[in-house]
Amino acid sequence: MSKILILPGDGIGKEVINECLKIIDYFQAKVPIEITEDLFGGASIDENGMPLTKDVLDKALEADAVLLGAVGGPQWENLEHDLKPERGLLTLRKELEAFANLRPAKVFPALINASTLKQEIVEGTDIFVVRELTGGIYFGEPRYNKKVEGKRVGANNLIYNEDEIERVARVAFEIARKRSKKLTSLDKANVLEVMQLWRDVVTEVHQKDFKDIELEHLYIDNAAMQVIKRPSTFDVILAGNLFGDIISDEVAELTGSLGMLPSASIGKDKAIYEPVHGSAPDIAGQNIANPIAAILSLAMLYKYSLNLDNISETIEKAVSKTLDDGIRTKDIGNKNTVTCTEMGDKILKNLAKIDSKEA
Ligand code: NAD
């Protein structure tokens, strides 16, 4: 039986994960999953003095996948760097060797007006960003912010070896192959040696095993412009940790709401699924968060970790149908909005209908 570790985390993390649990529960009769739930992030700091305990990390290593809500909040912001909730997240990703971050950003027809771009520009946008997650400048050593000869100096290191680039490139090419067979790789090869290596390795992987995929290389600064100029022409975008972090947020904005965006961080045989958004302390506890990002993350879990593409598609269809029905949480609607719980219930109702028709 597959094992899933649920880490609701902090703030709205707990609220949106509750809605996911209803869906997992629904499918338990069809595909039983062993579920364990535990503390993570600020909730774990309060109870155990650290954001990720060894016990929870062991449970994550034993599980087939982790479903995470969100971590963080103002009450933990002034803690030492290593004790902050976000540090727990970085450690979890690193320990699970979750080296590829998948961030789909799709503009749902029912929400086309939520985008800040003109309808005709954003229409049909369906971008899938694959970001390298365990290397690059966020992890490179040495790293410091200290006094050197009387002056404050800060430094981080952008380092990649060819294996790190190749494994994430392969994930991106495989995903492109299942979509419209187009991949855009982002770098800064004109200025950074490490990025020339990035471009060389991506090209070699393409030539060796993925000649059927159309490959385009773009400099990150140009890409930042092109994705808002012609978003619907992009399909899979591949980038390193830093550029991927930035471009995935930019692409996310095209869809109109943070509350709609799922993500997966996958390793060789482990994966973490989580909504892109944070713990939203400004709305936490009010039952008004949009649970769709978390629910779509769960759909990714069924697809990428459990290989249950049909369940994944049923969840996605249920979300689309609910949006088509005009159901909106506050972040995506103006009037007659529903609560987080109500959105979850409406999606579950549509899901049951779609599932029984397909059975
Ligand atoms: P945030 O994503 O929590 O919120 C940004 C804005 O979007 C807020 O106005 C919030 O109300 C809104 N929003 C976010 N998700 C929403 C949803 N599902 N439905 C409706 N509205 C939603 O980002 P932030 O405010 O910069 O960060 C808050 C805390 O979360 C910080 O401690 C930060 O470090 C942490 N954080 C955690 C993660 C993570 O766990 N992966 C990611 C980002 C931020």
mmCIF file of N, CA, C and O in Angstrom, residues 113-165:
data_model
loop_
_atom_site.group_PDB
_atom_site.id
_atom_site.type_symbol
_atom_site.label_atom_id
_atom_site.label_comp_id
_atom_site.label_asym_id
_atom_site.label_seq_id
_atom_site.Cartn_x
_atom_site.Cartn_y
_atom_site.Cartn_z
ATOM 1 N N ASN A 113 -10.303 36.473 -16.899
ATOM 2 C CA ASN A 113 -10.306 37.891 -16.524
ATOM 3 C C ASN A 113 -9.494 38.191 -15.271
ATOM 4 O O ASN A 113 -9.222 39.345 -14.959
ATOM 5 N N ALA A 114 -9.097 37.152 -14.557
ATOM 6 C CA ALA A 114 -8.314 37.364 -13.328
ATOM 7 C C ALA A 114 -6.864 37.719 -13.646
ATOM 8 O O ALA A 114 -6.147 38.238 -12.802
ATOM 9 N N SER A 115 -6.431 37.453 -14.890
ATOM 10 C CA SER A 115 -5.043 37.757 -15.244
ATOM 11 C C SER A 115 -4.852 39.258 -15.405
ATOM 12 O O SER A 115 -5.770 39.971 -15.821
ATOM 13 N N THR A 116 -3.643 39.717 -15.112
ATOM 14 C CA THR A 116 -3.357 41.150 -15.285
ATOM 15 C C THR A 116 -3.084 41.465 -16.755
ATOM 16 O O THR A 116 -3.030 42.621 -17.152
ATOM 17 N N LEU A 117 -2.892 40.434 -17.572
ATOM 18 C CA LEU A 117 -2.642 40.668 -19.002
ATOM 19 C C LEU A 117 -3.955 40.649 -19.778
ATOM 20 O O LEU A 117 -4.962 40.118 -19.318
ATOM 21 N N LYS A 118 -3.868 41.225 -21.005
ATOM 22 C CA LYS A 118 -5.067 41.246 -21.848
ATOM 23 C C LYS A 118 -5.487 39.821 -22.196
ATOM 24 O O LYS A 118 -4.629 38.957 -22.414
ATOM 25 N N GLN A 119 -6.800 39.634 -22.293
ATOM 26 C CA GLN A 119 -7.348 38.299 -22.560
ATOM 27 C C GLN A 119 -6.708 37.640 -23.786
ATOM 28 O O GLN A 119 -6.355 36.461 -23.753
ATOM 29 N N GLU A 120 -6.543 38.425 -24.891
ATOM 30 C CA GLU A 120 -6.033 37.810 -26.133
ATOM 31 C C GLU A 120 -4.567 37.375 -26.004
ATOM 32 O O GLU A 120 -4.099 36.515 -26.730
ATOM 33 N N ILE A 121 -3.835 37.983 -25.070
ATOM 34 C CA ILE A 121 -2.426 37.597 -24.868
ATOM 35 C C ILE A 121 -2.341 36.325 -24.028
ATOM 36 O O ILE A 121 -1.561 35.423 -24.298
ATOM 37 N N VAL A 122 -3.186 36.263 -23.014
ATOM 38 C CA VAL A 122 -3.041 35.197 -22.017
ATOM 39 C C VAL A 122 -3.841 33.928 -22.365
ATOM 40 O O VAL A 122 -3.556 32.837 -21.861
ATOM 41 N N GLU A 123 -4.794 34.090 -23.260
ATOM 42 C CA GLU A 123 -5.662 32.964 -23.648
ATOM 43 C C GLU A 123 -4.844 31.735 -24.075
ATOM 44 O O GLU A 123 -3.905 31.858 -24.863
ATOM 45 N N GLY A 124 -5.186 30.583 -23.565
ATOM 46 C CA GLY A 124 -4.520 29.342 -23.976
ATOM 47 C C GLY A 124 -3.190 29.097 -23.269
ATOM 48 O O GLY A 124 -2.504 28.118 -23.551
ATOM 49 N N THR A 125 -2.810 29.971 -22.346
ATOM 50 C CA THR A 125 -1.519 29.789 -21.665
ATOM 51 C C THR A 125 -1.540 28.547 -20.771
ATOM 52 O O THR A 125 -2.452 28.358 -19.960
ATOM 53 N N ASP A 126 -0.550 27.712 -20.967
ATOM 54 C CA ASP A 126 -0.440 26.474 -20.193
ATOM 55 C C ASP A 126 1.059 26.148 -20.139
ATOM 56 O O ASP A 126 1.585 25.433 -20.974
ATOM 57 N N ILE A 127 1.726 26.746 -19.156
ATOM 58 C CA ILE A 127 3.188 26.637 -19.061
ATOM 59 C C ILE A 127 3.545 25.694 -17.922
ATOM 60 O O ILE A 127 2.885 25.681 -16.875
ATOM 61 N N PHE A 128 4.590 24.930 -18.123
ATOM 62 C CA PHE A 128 5.029 23.977 -17.100
ATOM 63 C C PHE A 128 6.494 24.268 -16.798
ATOM 64 O O PHE A 128 7.374 23.968 -17.603
ATOM 65 N N VAL A 129 6.771 24.898 -15.655
ATOM 66 C CA VAL A 129 8.160 25.242 -15.332
ATOM 67 C C VAL A 129 8.807 24.091 -14.557
ATOM 68 O O VAL A 129 8.239 23.583 -13.586
ATOM 69 N N VAL A 130 9.984 23.691 -15.019
ATOM 70 C CA VAL A 130 10.783 22.690 -14.299
ATOM 71 C C VAL A 130 12.027 23.411 -13.781
ATOM 72 O O VAL A 130 12.851 23.878 -14.561
ATOM 73 N N ARG A 131 12.103 23.509 -12.458
ATOM 74 C CA ARG A 131 13.195 24.261 -11.824
ATOM 75 C C ARG A 131 14.119 23.313 -11.060
ATOM 76 O O ARG A 131 13.633 22.473 -10.298
ATOM 77 N N GLU A 132 15.419 23.468 -11.255
ATOM 78 C CA GLU A 132 16.382 22.691 -10.471
ATOM 79 C C GLU A 132 16.281 23.176 -9.026
ATOM 80 O O GLU A 132 16.214 24.371 -8.786
ATOM 81 N N LEU A 133 16.264 22.241 -8.069
ATOM 82 C CA LEU A 133 15.876 22.663 -6.721
ATOM 83 C C LEU A 133 16.896 22.416 -5.619
ATOM 84 O O LEU A 133 16.789 22.981 -4.540
ATOM 85 N N THR A 134 17.881 21.571 -5.868
ATOM 86 C CA THR A 134 18.771 21.246 -4.746
ATOM 87 C C THR A 134 20.208 21.702 -4.980
ATOM 88 O O THR A 134 21.110 21.345 -4.226
ATOM 89 N N GLY A 135 20.426 22.454 -6.048
ATOM 90 C CA GLY A 135 21.784 22.927 -6.303
ATOM 91 C C GLY A 135 21.779 24.423 -6.573
ATOM 92 O O GLY A 135 20.860 25.140 -6.184
ATOM 93 N N GLY A 136 22.831 24.868 -7.230
ATOM 94 C CA GLY A 136 22.898 26.279 -7.595
ATOM 95 C C GLY A 136 23.175 27.193 -6.415
ATOM 96 O O GLY A 136 23.657 26.771 -5.361
ATOM 97 N N ILE A 137 22.828 28.431 -6.580
ATOM 98 C CA ILE A 137 23.249 29.472 -5.635
ATOM 99 C C ILE A 137 22.627 29.339 -4.238
ATOM 100 O O ILE A 137 23.191 29.835 -3.260
ATOM 101 N N TYR A 138 21.475 28.661 -4.113
ATOM 102 C CA TYR A 138 20.854 28.540 -2.799
ATOM 103 C C TYR A 138 21.615 27.573 -1.888
ATOM 104 O O TYR A 138 21.386 27.534 -0.682
ATOM 105 N N PHE A 139 22.459 26.759 -2.477
ATOM 106 C CA PHE A 139 23.178 25.762 -1.674
ATOM 107 C C PHE A 139 24.696 25.873 -1.792
ATOM 108 O O PHE A 139 25.418 25.259 -1.031
ATOM 109 N N GLY A 140 25.202 26.611 -2.792
ATOM 110 C CA GLY A 140 26.640 26.678 -3.056
ATOM 111 C C GLY A 140 27.435 27.199 -1.859
ATOM 112 O O GLY A 140 27.002 28.109 -1.160
ATOM 113 N N GLU A 141 28.579 26.610 -1.644
ATOM 114 C CA GLU A 141 29.488 27.034 -0.559
ATOM 115 C C GLU A 141 30.745 27.632 -1.173
ATOM 116 O O GLU A 141 31.141 27.200 -2.266
ATOM 117 N N PRO A 142 31.432 28.559 -0.546
ATOM 118 C CA PRO A 142 31.061 29.149 0.736
ATOM 119 C C PRO A 142 29.931 30.167 0.592
ATOM 120 O O PRO A 142 29.712 30.713 -0.475
ATOM 121 N N ARG A 143 29.249 30.387 1.719
ATOM 122 C CA ARG A 143 28.193 31.393 1.766
ATOM 123 C C ARG A 143 28.359 32.166 3.059
ATOM 124 O O ARG A 143 28.609 31.587 4.114
ATOM 125 N N TYR A 144 28.294 33.456 2.990
ATOM 126 C CA TYR A 144 28.447 34.236 4.225
ATOM 127 C C TYR A 144 27.991 35.681 4.043
ATOM 128 O O TYR A 144 27.796 36.171 2.928
ATOM 129 N N ASN A 145 27.816 36.313 5.200
ATOM 130 C CA ASN A 145 27.532 37.732 5.291
ATOM 131 C C ASN A 145 28.331 38.148 6.526
ATOM 132 O O ASN A 145 27.901 37.943 7.650
ATOM 133 N N LYS A 146 29.567 38.651 6.315
ATOM 134 C CA LYS A 146 30.453 38.874 7.461
ATOM 135 C C LYS A 146 31.378 40.060 7.186
ATOM 136 O O LYS A 146 31.366 40.624 6.085
ATOM 137 N N LYS A 147 32.168 40.366 8.177
ATOM 138 C CA LYS A 147 33.136 41.447 8.003
ATOM 139 C C LYS A 147 34.438 40.874 7.462
ATOM 140 O O LYS A 147 34.971 39.893 7.992
ATOM 141 N N VAL A 148 34.906 41.464 6.379
ATOM 142 C CA VAL A 148 36.197 41.062 5.832
ATOM 143 C C VAL A 148 37.044 42.337 5.759
ATOM 144 O O VAL A 148 36.666 43.301 5.068
ATOM 145 N N GLU A 149 38.126 42.339 6.461
ATOM 146 C CA GLU A 149 39.014 43.498 6.548
ATOM 147 C C GLU A 149 38.232 44.789 6.832
ATOM 148 O O GLU A 149 38.371 45.794 6.124
ATOM 149 N N GLY A 150 37.336 44.701 7.831
ATOM 150 C CA GLY A 150 36.625 45.886 8.295
ATOM 151 C C GLY A 150 35.395 46.261 7.481
ATOM 152 O O GLY A 150 34.631 47.139 7.862
ATOM 153 N N LYS A 151 35.162 45.581 6.345
ATOM 154 C CA LYS A 151 33.988 45.886 5.503
ATOM 155 C C LYS A 151 33.030 44.704 5.520
ATOM 156 O O LYS A 151 33.483 43.555 5.521
ATOM 157 N N ARG A 152 31.702 44.994 5.525
ATOM 158 C CA ARG A 152 30.754 43.885 5.454
ATOM 159 C C ARG A 152 30.719 43.335 4.033
ATOM 160 O O ARG A 152 30.590 44.108 3.072
ATOM 161 N N VAL A 153 30.852 42.041 3.904
ATOM 162 C CA VAL A 153 30.846 41.396 2.582
ATOM 163 C C VAL A 153 29.877 40.214 2.622
ATOM 164 O O VAL A 153 29.850 39.460 3.586
ATOM 165 N N GLY A 154 29.083 40.087 1.572
ATOM 166 C CA GLY A 154 28.174 38.945 1.465
ATOM 167 C C GLY A 154 28.537 38.137 0.229
ATOM 168 O O GLY A 154 28.916 38.719 -0.794
ATOM 169 N N ALA A 155 28.448 36.814 0.312
ATOM 170 C CA ALA A 155 28.772 36.000 -0.863
ATOM 171 C C ALA A 155 27.963 34.717 -0.894
ATOM 172 O O ALA A 155 27.679 34.115 0.150
ATOM 173 N N ASN A 156 27.555 34.344 -2.083
ATOM 174 C CA ASN A 156 26.979 33.028 -2.336
ATOM 175 C C ASN A 156 27.588 32.500 -3.615
ATOM 176 O O ASN A 156 28.138 33.272 -4.393
ATOM 177 N N ASN A 157 27.475 31.198 -3.812
ATOM 178 C CA ASN A 157 28.150 30.593 -4.943
ATOM 179 C C ASN A 157 27.191 29.888 -5.890
ATOM 180 O O ASN A 157 26.408 29.045 -5.453
ATOM 181 N N LEU A 158 27.284 30.199 -7.169
ATOM 182 C CA LEU A 158 26.428 29.529 -8.153
ATOM 183 C C LEU A 158 27.241 28.426 -8.820
ATOM 184 O O LEU A 158 28.050 28.685 -9.714
ATOM 185 N N ILE A 159 27.041 27.204 -8.318
ATOM 186 C CA ILE A 159 27.820 26.067 -8.828
ATOM 187 C C ILE A 159 26.888 24.954 -9.287
ATOM 188 O O ILE A 159 25.909 24.635 -8.598
ATOM 189 N N TYR A 160 27.154 24.400 -10.459
ATOM 190 C CA TYR A 160 26.454 23.190 -10.911
ATOM 191 C C TYR A 160 27.469 22.220 -11.477
ATOM 192 O O TYR A 160 28.397 22.648 -12.171
ATOM 193 N N ASN A 161 27.273 20.931 -11.225
ATOM 194 C CA ASN A 161 28.073 19.976 -11.985
ATOM 195 C C ASN A 161 27.190 19.373 -13.076
ATOM 196 O O ASN A 161 25.958 19.515 -13.052
ATOM 197 N N GLU A 162 27.806 18.684 -14.020
ATOM 198 C CA GLU A 162 27.057 18.222 -15.192
ATOM 199 C C GLU A 162 25.957 17.223 -14.839
ATOM 200 O O GLU A 162 24.908 17.202 -15.487
ATOM 201 N N ASP A 163 26.178 16.411 -13.780
ATOM 202 C CA ASP A 163 25.145 15.424 -13.414
ATOM 203 C C ASP A 163 23.877 16.114 -12.910
ATOM 204 O O ASP A 163 22.763 15.675 -13.197
ATOM 205 N N GLU A 164 24.077 17.173 -12.119
ATOM 206 C CA GLU A 164 22.916 17.896 -11.580
ATOM 207 C C GLU A 164 22.095 18.500 -12.726
ATOM 208 O O GLU A 164 20.864 18.538 -12.680
ATOM 209 N N ILE A 165 22.796 18.992 -13.739
ATOM 210 C CA ILE A 165 22.089 19.606 -14.870
ATOM 211 C C ILE A 165 21.393 18.518 -15.697
ATOM 212 O O ILE A 165 20.220 18.645 -16.058
#
